[in-house]
mmCIF file of C-alpha atoms in Angstrom:
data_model
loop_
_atom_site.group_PDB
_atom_site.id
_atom_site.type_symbol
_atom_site.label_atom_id
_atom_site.label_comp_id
_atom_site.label_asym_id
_atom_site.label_seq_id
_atom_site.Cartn_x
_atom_site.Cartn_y
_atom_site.Cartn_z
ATOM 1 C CA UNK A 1 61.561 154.575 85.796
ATOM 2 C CA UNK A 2 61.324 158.567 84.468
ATOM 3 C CA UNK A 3 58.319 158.589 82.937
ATOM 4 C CA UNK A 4 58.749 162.121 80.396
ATOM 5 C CA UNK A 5 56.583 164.754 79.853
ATOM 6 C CA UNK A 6 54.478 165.411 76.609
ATOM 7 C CA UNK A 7 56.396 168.553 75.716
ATOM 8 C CA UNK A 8 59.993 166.343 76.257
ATOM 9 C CA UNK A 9 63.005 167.805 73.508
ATOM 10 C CA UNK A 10 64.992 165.074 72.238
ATOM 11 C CA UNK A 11 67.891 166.964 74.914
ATOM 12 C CA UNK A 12 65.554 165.647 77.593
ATOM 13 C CA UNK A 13 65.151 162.164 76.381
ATOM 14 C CA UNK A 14 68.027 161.487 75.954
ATOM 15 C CA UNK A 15 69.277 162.286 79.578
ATOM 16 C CA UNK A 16 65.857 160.279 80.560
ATOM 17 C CA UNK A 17 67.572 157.679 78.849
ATOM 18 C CA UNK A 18 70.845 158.091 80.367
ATOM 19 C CA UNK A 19 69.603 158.312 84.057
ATOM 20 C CA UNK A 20 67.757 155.479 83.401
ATOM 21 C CA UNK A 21 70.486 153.341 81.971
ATOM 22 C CA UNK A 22 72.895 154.690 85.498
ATOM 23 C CA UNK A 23 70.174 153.875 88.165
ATOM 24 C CA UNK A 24 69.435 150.877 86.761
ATOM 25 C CA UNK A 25 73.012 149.887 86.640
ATOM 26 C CA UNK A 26 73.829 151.089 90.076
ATOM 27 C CA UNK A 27 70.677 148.847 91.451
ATOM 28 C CA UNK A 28 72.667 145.896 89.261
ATOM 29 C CA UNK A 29 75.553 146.031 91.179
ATOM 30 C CA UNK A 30 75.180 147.792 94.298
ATOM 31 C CA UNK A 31 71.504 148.974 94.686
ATOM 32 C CA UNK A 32 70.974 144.942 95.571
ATOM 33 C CA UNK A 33 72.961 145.808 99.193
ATOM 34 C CA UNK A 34 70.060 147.342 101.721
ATOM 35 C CA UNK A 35 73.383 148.479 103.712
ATOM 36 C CA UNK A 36 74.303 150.370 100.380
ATOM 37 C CA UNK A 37 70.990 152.369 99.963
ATOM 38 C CA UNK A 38 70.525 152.732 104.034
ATOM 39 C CA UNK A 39 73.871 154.924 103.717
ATOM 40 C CA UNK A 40 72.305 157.094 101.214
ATOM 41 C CA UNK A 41 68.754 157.106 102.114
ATOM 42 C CA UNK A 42 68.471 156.555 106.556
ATOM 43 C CA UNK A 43 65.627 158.800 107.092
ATOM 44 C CA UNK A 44 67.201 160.055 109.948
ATOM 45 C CA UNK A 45 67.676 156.702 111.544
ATOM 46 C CA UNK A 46 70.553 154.971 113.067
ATOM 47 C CA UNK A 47 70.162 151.707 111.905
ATOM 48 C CA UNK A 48 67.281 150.313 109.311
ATOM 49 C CA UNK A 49 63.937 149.403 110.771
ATOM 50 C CA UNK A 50 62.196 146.375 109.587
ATOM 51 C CA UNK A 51 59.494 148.353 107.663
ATOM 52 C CA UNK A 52 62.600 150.605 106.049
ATOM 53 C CA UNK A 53 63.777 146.931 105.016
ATOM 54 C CA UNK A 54 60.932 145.962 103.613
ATOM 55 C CA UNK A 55 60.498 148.951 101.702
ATOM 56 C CA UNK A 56 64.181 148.851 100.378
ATOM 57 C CA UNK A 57 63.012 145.051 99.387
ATOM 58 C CA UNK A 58 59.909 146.193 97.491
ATOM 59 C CA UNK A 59 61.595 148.855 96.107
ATOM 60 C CA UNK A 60 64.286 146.809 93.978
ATOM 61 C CA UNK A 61 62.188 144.540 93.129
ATOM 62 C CA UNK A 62 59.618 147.322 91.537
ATOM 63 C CA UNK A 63 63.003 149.253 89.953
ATOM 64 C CA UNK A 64 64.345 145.714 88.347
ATOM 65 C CA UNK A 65 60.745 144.588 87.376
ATOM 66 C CA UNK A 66 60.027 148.614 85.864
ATOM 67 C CA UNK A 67 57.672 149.108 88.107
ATOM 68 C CA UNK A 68 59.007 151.838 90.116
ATOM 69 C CA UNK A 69 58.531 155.450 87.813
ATOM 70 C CA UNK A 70 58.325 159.006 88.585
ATOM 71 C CA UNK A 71 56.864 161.301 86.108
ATOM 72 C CA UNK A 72 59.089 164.087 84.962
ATOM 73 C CA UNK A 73 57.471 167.928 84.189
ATOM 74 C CA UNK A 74 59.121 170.610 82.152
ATOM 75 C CA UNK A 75 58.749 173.995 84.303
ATOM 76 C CA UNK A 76 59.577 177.658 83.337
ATOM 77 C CA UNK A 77 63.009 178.654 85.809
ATOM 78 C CA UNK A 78 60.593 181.520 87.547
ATOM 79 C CA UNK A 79 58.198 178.736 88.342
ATOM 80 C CA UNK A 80 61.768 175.986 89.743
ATOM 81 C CA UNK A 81 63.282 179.708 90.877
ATOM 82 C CA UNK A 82 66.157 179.569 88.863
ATOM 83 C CA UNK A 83 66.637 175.601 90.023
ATOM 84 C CA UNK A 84 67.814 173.328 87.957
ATOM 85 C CA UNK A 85 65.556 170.459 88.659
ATOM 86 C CA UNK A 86 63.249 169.935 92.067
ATOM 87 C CA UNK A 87 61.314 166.821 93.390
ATOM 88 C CA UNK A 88 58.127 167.429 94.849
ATOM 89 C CA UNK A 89 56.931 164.183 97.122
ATOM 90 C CA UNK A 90 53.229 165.713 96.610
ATOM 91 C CA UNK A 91 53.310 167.948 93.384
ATOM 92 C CA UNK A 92 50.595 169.782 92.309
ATOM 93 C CA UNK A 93 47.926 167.266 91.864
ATOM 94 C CA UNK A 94 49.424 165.219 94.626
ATOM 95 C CA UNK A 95 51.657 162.440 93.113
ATOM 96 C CA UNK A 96 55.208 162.709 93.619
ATOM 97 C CA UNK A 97 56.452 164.330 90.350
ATOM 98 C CA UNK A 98 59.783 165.471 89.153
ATOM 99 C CA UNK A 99 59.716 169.245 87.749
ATOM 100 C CA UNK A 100 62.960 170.173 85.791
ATOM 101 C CA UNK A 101 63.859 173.584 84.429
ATOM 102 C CA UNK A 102 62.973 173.896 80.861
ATOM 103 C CA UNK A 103 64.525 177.633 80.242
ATOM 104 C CA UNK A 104 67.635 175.735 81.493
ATOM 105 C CA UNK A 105 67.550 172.693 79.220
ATOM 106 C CA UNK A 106 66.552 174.863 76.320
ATOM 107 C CA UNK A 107 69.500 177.487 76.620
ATOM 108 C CA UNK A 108 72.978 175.513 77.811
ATOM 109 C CA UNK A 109 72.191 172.691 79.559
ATOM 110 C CA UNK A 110 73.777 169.401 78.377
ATOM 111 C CA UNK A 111 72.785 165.849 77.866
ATOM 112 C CA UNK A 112 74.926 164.542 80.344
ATOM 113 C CA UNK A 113 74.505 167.734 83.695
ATOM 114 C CA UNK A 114 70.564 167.037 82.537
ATOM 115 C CA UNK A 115 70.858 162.969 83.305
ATOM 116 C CA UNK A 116 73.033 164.078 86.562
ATOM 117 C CA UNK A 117 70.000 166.252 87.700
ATOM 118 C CA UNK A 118 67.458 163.920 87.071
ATOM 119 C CA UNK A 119 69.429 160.986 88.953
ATOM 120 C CA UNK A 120 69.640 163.948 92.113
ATOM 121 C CA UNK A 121 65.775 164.163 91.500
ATOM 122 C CA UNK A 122 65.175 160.582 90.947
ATOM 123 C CA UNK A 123 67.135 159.587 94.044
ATOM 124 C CA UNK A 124 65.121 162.233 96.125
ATOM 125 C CA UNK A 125 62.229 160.047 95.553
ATOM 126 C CA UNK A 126 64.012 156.998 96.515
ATOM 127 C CA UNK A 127 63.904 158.625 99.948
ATOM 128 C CA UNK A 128 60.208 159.290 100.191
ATOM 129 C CA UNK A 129 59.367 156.335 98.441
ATOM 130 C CA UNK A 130 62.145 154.292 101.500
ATOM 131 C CA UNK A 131 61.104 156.879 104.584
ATOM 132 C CA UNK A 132 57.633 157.645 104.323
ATOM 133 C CA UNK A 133 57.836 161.384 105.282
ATOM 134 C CA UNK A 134 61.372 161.391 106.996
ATOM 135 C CA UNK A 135 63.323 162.807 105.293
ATOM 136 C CA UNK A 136 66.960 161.947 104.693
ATOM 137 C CA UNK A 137 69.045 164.791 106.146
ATOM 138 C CA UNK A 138 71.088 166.615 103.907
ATOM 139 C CA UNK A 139 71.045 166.431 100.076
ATOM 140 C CA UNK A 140 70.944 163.212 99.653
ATOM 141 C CA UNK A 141 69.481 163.352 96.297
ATOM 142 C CA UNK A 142 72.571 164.777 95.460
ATOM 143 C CA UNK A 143 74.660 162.072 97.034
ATOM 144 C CA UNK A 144 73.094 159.702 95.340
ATOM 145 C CA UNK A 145 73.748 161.159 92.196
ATOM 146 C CA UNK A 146 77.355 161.068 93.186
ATOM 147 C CA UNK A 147 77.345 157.325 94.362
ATOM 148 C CA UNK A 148 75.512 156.223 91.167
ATOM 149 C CA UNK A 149 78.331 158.254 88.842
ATOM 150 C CA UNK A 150 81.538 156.832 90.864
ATOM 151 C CA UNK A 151 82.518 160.350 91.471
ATOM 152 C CA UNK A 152 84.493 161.315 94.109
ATOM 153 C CA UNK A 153 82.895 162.955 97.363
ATOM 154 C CA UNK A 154 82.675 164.116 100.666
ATOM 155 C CA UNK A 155 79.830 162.741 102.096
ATOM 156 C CA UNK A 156 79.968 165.061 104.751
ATOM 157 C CA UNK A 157 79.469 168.265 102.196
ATOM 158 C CA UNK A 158 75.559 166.466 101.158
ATOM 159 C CA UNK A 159 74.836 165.890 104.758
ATOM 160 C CA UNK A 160 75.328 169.812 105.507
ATOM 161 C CA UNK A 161 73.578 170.874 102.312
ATOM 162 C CA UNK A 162 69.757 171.861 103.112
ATOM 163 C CA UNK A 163 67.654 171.496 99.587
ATOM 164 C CA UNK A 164 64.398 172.065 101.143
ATOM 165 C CA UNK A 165 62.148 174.723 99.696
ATOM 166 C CA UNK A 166 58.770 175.742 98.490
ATOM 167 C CA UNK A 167 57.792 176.396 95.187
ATOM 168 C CA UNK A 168 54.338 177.409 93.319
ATOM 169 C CA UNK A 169 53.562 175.197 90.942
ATOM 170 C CA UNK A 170 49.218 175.561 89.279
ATOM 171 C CA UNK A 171 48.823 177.763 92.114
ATOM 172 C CA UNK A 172 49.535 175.754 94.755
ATOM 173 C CA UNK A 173 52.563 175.409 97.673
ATOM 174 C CA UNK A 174 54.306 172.757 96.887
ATOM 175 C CA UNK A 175 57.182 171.285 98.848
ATOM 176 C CA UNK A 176 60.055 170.518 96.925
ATOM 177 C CA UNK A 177 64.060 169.122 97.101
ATOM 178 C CA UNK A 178 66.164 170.857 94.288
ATOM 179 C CA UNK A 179 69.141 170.748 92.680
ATOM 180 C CA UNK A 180 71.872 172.120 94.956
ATOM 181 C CA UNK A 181 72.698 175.278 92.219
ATOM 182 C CA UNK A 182 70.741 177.440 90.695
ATOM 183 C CA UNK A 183 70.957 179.524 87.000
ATOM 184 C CA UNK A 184 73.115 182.583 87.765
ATOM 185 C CA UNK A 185 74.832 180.680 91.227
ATOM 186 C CA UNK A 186 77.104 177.431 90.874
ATOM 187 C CA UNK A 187 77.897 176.476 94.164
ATOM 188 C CA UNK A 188 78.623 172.117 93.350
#
């Protein structure tokens, strides 16, 4: 599902492994419901469309079957700009592409806030992969993150929460979703 980087620390893999292990366990139980991921993921729309259901469709089958991955890129936090983690739809070289923080993993960052980032970022590209370029309004990245650890929540907080930015990344403008806090601001 995250496919890791080259230069990966065991830190990192081991939250790859941990996201992993949580989105595939939230798909088990309640990633099956297409009402459950339309609440999360409606691209702006009031009720799903046939082609939304059919995407949600292919898209459990390709997550239970391992067919479904996003690769995962270790950035420098002036590259991310001071962001935890950010998912780019079209990175760089045009693939969607998850870019997480590396000064941030390789200072105080721990195995389990790491996993929780990468399930915001993972779940960001559930929404392009279910919307094809309508977004989700909100932070629902973030949301997700919350359904898939059974935390507590006010749904209302993600929906208000505007992640949008752009970053360069090789030189190029790349439009990215982020983590919701940044190095030197915590605002959860």
């Amino acid at each position: 599902m995250l496919k890791d980087a080259s230069q990966a620390t065991p830190k990192l893999n081991d939250a790859l492994t941990q996201a992993q292990a949580s989105i595939q366990a939230w798909f088990a139980d309640q990633g099956h419901d297409a009402q459950a991921l339309f609440q999360i993921f409606n691209g702006q729309q009031a009720a799903p469309s046939t082609d939304w259901l059919a995407a949600a469709n292919t898209l459990r089958q390709d997550i239970a079957a391992g067919r479904y991955s996003v690769k995962v890129e270790l950035r420098s936090n002036t590259e991310l700009q001071g962001a935890l983690g950010a998912f780019a739809a079209h990175g760089a070289d045009g693939t969607p592409i998850i870019y997480m923080n590396k000064d941030w993993l390789g200072a105080w960052a721990e195995t389990p806030e790491i996993a929780r980032v990468l399930v915001e970022e993972f779940g960001h590209s559930l929404d392009a992969s279910l919307n094809a370029g309508r977004d989700t309004a909100g932070d629902e990245g973030q949301l997700f993150s919350a359904v898939v650890s059974g935390a507590q929540f006010d749904a209302t907080t993600f929906a208000l929460d505007n992640d949008q930015h752009s970053l360069q990344i090789d030189g190029a403008t790349v439009q990215v979703e982020e983590a919701s806090y940044k190095i030197g601001r915590a605002h959860v």
